[in-house]
mmCIF file of C-alpha atoms in Angstrom:
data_model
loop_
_atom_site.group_PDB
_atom_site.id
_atom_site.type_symbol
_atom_site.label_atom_id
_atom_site.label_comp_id
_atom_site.label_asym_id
_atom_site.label_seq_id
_atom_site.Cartn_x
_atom_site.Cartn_y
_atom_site.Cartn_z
ATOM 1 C CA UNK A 145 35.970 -36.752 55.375
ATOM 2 C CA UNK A 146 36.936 -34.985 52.220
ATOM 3 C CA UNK A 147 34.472 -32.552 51.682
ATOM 4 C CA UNK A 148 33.813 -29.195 50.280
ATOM 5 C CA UNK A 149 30.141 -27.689 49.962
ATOM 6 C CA UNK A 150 29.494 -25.018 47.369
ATOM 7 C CA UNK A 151 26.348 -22.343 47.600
ATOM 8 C CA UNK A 152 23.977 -21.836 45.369
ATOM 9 C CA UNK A 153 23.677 -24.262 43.221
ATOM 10 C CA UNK A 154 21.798 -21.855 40.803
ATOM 11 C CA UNK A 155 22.882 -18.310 40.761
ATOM 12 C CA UNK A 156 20.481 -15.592 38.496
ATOM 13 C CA UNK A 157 21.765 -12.021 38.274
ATOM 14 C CA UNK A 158 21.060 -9.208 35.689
ATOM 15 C CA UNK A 159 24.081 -8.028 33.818
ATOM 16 C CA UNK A 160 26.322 -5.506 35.590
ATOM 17 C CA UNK A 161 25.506 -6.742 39.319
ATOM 18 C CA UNK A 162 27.531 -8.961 41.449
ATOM 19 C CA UNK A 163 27.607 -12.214 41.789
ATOM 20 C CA UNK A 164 28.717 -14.321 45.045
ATOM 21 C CA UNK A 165 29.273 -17.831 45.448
ATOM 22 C CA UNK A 166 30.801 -19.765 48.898
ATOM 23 C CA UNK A 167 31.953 -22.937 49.642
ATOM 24 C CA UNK A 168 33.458 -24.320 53.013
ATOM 25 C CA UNK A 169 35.692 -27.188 53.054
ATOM 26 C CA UNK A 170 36.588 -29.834 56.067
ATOM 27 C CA UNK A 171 40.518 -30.460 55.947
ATOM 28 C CA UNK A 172 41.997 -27.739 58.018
ATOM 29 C CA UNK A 173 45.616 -29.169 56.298
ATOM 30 C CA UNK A 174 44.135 -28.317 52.840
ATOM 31 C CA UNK A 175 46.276 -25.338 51.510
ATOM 32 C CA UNK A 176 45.502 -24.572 47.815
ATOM 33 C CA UNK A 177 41.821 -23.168 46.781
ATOM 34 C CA UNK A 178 41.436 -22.950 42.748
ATOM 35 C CA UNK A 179 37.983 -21.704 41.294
ATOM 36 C CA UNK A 180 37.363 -22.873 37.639
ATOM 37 C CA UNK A 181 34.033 -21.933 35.006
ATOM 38 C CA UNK A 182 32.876 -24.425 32.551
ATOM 39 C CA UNK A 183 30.978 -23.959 29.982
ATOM 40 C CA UNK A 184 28.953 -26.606 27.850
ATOM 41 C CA UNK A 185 30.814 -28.679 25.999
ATOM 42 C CA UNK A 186 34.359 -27.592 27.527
ATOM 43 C CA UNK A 187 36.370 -28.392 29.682
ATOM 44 C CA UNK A 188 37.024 -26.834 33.606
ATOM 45 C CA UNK A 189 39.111 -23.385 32.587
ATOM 46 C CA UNK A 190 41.262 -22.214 35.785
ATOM 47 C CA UNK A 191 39.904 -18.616 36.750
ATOM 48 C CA UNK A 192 41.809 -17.541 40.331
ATOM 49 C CA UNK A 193 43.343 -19.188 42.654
ATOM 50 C CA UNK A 194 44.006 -18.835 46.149
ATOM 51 C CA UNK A 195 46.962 -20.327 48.402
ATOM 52 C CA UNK A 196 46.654 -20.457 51.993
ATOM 53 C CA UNK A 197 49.030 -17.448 53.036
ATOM 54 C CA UNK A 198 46.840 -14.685 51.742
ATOM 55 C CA UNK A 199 43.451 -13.768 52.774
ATOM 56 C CA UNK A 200 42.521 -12.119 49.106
ATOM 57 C CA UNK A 201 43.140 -12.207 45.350
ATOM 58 C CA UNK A 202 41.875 -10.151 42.614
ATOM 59 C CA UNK A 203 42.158 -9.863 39.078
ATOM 60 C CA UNK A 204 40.391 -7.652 37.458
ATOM 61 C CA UNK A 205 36.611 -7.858 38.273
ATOM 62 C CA UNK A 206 36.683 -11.300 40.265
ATOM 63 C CA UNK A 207 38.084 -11.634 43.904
ATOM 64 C CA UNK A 208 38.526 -14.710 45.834
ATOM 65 C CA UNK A 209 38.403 -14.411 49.746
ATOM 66 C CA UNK A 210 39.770 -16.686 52.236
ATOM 67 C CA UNK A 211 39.098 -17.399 55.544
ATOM 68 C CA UNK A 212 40.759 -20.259 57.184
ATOM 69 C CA UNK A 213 39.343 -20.268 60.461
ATOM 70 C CA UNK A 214 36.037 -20.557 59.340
ATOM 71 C CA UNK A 215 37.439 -22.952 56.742
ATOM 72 C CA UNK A 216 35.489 -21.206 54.014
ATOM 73 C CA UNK A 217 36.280 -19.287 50.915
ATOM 74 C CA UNK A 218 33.924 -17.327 48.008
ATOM 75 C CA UNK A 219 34.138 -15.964 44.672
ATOM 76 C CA UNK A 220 33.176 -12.786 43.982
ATOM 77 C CA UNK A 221 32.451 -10.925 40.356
ATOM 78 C CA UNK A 222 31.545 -7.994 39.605
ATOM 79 C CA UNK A 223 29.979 -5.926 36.859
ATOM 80 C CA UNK A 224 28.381 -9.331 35.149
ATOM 81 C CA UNK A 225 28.351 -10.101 31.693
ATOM 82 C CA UNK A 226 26.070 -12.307 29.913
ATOM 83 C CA UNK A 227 29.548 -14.196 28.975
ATOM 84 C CA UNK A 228 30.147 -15.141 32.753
ATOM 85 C CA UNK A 229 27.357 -17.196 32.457
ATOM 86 C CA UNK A 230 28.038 -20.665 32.682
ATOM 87 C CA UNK A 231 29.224 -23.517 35.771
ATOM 88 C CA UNK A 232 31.256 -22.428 38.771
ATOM 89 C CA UNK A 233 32.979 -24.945 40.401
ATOM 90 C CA UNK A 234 35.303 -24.503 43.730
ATOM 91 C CA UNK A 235 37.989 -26.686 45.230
ATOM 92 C CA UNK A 236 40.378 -27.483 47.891
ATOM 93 C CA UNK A 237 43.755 -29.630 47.533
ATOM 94 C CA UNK A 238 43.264 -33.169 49.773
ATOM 95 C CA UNK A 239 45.937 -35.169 50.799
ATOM 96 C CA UNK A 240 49.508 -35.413 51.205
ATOM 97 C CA UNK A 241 51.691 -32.479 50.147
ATOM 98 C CA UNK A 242 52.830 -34.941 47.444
ATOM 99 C CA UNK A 243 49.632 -35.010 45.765
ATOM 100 C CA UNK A 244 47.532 -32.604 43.850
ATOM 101 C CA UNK A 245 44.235 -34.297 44.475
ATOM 102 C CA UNK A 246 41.526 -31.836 43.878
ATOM 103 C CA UNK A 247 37.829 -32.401 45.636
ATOM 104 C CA UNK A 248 35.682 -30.295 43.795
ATOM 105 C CA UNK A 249 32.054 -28.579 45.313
ATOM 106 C CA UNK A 250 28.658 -29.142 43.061
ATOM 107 C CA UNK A 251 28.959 -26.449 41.345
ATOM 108 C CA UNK A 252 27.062 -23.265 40.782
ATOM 109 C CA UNK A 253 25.464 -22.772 37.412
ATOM 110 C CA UNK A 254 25.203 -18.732 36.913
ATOM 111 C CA UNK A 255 22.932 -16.999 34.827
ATOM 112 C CA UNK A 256 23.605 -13.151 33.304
ATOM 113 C CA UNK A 257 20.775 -11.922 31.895
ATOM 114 C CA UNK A 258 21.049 -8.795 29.364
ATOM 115 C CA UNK B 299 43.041 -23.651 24.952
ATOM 116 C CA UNK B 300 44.877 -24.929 27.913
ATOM 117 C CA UNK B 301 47.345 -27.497 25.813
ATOM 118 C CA UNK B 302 46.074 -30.279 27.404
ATOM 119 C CA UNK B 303 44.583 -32.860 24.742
ATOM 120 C CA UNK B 304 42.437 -36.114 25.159
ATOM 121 C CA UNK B 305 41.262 -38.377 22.355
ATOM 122 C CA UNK B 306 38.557 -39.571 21.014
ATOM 123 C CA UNK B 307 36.489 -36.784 22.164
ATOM 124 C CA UNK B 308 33.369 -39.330 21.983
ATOM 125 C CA UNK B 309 33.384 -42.483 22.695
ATOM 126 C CA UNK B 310 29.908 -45.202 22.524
ATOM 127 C CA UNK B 311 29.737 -48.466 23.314
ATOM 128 C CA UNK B 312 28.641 -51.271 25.016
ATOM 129 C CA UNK B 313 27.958 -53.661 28.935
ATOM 130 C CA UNK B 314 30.838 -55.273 29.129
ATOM 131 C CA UNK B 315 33.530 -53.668 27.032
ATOM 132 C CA UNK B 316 36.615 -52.103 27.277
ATOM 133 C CA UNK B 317 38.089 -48.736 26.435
ATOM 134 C CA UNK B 318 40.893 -46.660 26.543
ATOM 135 C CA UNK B 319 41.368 -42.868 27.177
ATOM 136 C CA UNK B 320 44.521 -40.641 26.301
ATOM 137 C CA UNK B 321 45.520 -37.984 27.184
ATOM 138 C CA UNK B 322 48.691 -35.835 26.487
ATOM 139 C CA UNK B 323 49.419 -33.409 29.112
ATOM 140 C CA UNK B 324 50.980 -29.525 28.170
ATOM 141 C CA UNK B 325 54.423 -29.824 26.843
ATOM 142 C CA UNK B 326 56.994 -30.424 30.205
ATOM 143 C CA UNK B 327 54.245 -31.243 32.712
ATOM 144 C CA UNK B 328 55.527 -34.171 34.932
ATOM 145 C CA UNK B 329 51.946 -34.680 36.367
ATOM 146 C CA UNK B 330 48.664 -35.906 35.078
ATOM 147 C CA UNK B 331 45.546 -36.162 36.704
ATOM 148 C CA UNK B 332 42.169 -38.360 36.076
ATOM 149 C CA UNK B 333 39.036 -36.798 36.910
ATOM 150 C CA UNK B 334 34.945 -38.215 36.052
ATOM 151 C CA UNK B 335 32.028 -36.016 35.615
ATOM 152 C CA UNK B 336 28.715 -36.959 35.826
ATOM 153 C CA UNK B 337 25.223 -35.452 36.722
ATOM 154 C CA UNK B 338 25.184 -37.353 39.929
ATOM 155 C CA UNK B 339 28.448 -37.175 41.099
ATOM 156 C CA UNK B 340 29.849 -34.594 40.436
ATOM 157 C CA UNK B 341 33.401 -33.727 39.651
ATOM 158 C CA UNK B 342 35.438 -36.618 41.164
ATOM 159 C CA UNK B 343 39.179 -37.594 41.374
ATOM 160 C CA UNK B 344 40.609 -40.723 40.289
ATOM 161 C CA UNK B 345 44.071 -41.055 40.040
ATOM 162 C CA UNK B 346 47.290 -38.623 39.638
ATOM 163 C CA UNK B 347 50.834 -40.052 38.041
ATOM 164 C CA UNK B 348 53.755 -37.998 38.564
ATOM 165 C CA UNK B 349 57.069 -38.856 35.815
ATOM 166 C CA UNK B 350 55.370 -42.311 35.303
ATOM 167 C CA UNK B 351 54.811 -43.212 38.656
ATOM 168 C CA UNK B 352 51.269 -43.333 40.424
ATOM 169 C CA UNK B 353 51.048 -40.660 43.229
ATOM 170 C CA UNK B 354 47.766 -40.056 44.361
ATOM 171 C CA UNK B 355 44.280 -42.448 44.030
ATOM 172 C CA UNK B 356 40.990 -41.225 44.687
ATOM 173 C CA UNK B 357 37.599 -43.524 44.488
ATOM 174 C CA UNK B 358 38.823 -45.498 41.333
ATOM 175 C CA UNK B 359 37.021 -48.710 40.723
ATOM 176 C CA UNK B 360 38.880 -51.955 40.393
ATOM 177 C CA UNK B 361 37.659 -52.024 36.774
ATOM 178 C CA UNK B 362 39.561 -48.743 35.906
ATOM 179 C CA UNK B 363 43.333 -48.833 35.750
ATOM 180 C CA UNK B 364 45.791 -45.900 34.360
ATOM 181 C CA UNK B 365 49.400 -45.658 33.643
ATOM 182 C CA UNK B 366 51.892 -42.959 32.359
ATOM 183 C CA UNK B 367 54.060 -43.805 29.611
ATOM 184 C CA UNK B 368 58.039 -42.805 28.993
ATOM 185 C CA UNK B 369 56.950 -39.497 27.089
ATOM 186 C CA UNK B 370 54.525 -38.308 29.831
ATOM 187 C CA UNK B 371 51.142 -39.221 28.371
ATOM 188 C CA UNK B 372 48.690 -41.131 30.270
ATOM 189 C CA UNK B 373 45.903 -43.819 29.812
ATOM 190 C CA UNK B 374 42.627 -44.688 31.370
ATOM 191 C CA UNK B 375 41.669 -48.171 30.456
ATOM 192 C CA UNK B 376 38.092 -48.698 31.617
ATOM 193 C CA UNK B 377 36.864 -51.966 31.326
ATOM 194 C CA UNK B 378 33.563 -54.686 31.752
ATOM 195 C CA UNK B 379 31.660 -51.315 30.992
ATOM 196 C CA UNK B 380 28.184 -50.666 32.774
ATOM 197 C CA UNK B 381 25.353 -48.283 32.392
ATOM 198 C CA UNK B 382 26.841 -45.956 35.105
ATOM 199 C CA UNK B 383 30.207 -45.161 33.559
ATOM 200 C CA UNK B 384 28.829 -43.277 31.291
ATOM 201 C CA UNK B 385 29.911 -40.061 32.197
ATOM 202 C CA UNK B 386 32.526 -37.352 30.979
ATOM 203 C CA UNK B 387 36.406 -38.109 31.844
ATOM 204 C CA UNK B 388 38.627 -35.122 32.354
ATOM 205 C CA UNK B 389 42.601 -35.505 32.009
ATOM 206 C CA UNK B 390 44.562 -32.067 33.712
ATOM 207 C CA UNK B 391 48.373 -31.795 33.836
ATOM 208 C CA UNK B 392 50.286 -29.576 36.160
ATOM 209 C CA UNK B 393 54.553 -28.884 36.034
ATOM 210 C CA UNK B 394 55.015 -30.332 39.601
ATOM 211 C CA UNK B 395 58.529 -29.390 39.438
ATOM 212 C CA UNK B 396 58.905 -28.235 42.889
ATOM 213 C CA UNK B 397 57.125 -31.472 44.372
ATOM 214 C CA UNK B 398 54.319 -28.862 46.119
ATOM 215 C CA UNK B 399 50.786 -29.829 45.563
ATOM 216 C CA UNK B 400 49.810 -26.284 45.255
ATOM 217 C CA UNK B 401 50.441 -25.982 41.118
ATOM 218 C CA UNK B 402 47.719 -25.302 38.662
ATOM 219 C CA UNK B 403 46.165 -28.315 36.912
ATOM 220 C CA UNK B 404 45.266 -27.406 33.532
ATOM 221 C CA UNK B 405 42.120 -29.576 32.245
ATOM 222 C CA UNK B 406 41.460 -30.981 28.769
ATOM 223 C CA UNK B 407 38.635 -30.673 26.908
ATOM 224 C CA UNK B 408 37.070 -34.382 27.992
ATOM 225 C CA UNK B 409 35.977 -37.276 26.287
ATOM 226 C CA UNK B 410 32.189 -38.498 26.693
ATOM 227 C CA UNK B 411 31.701 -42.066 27.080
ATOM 228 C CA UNK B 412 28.638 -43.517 26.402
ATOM 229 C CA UNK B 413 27.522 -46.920 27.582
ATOM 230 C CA UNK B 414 24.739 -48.561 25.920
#
């Protein structure tokens, strides 16, 4: 089915460590892996993305990894900031290669603390 | 900002009513997409238009219908409203120029429908 799992759900780090968070996803087809934050009140903001020909992508102190035999990818930031806190969500592109359906994981609600 | 904009931003009412949702997607974006939050379900796609014409449906309910007008903006008419719509509906555009589903959607900032 359409499916992607995300890991933590709850993610507590003190400022200036690194934070990682996985999901894995079920459609082997899917070929387009954006990460977005949102914070209260706001809507999903587009952080990285990752498309399926490259195994890595960073920009500045977050990464995104990709591993499509195992079907999973994970963000990674580092040097946290109390302003990173706030909800994580992954996704993976379903369907045709018409369509830009997104299925999105639970999210991951990250906590900096000073 | 991501130039996406949805109005009301609030929206209460009652069982059994109807609303609408609109949403204007970032100037030249061909595609809009529907998308409900809630606590329990998550993020979850609804439906995707592409230049006016539906492209892509997700787990929509018979009582929710969409279209996309002439000038690109979109509707979500939600109607015979129960308890459990209440939730948080997200519009995103993306250019889809290229007819690859591998563009950025853009989201909106939301409106929050309440059902009483």
């Amino acid at each position: 089915g359409e499916n992607v799992e995300q890991h933590p759900s709850t993610l507590s780090v003190q400022e200036g460590d690194s934070a990682v968070i996985k999901c894995t996803y079920s459609d082997s087809a899917s070929n387009y892996f954006p990460w977005y934050k949102q914070e209260l009140g706001k809507g999903p903001q587009l952080i990285i993305d990752i498309r399926s020909n490259v195994g890595e992508k960073k920009d500045q102190r977050i990464a995104v990894t990709l591993n499509k035999t195992a079907k999973h990818f994970s963000l990674h930031i580092t040097e946290t900031q109390p302003e990173d806190s706030a909800v994580y969500f992954c996704a993976a592109i379903y369907g045709s290669s018409n369509t830009g359906k997104l299925i999105f994981g639970q999210g991951t609600t990250l906590q900096v603390k000073p | 900002d991501s130039g996406v904009t949805q109005t009301p931003k609030h929206l209460i009412t009652a069982t059994g009513q109807r609303v609408t949702l609109r949403c204007s997607p970032r100037s030249g974006d061909l595609s809009v997409y529907w998308y409900q939050q809630s606590l329990d379900q998550g993020l979850q796609f609804l439906i995707q238009y592409y230049n006016g014409e539906e492209r892509a449906k997700g787990n929509i309910l018979e009582r929710f219908s969409a279209q996309q007008f002439p000038d690109l903006h979109s509707e979500l008419n939600l109607s015979s409203l129960e308890l459990g719509d209440s939730a948080l509906y997200f519009c995103a555009s993306s250019p889809r120029t290229s007819g690859r589903s591998t563009e950025t959607q853009y989201f909106g900032p939301g409106t929050r429908l309440l059902v009483l």
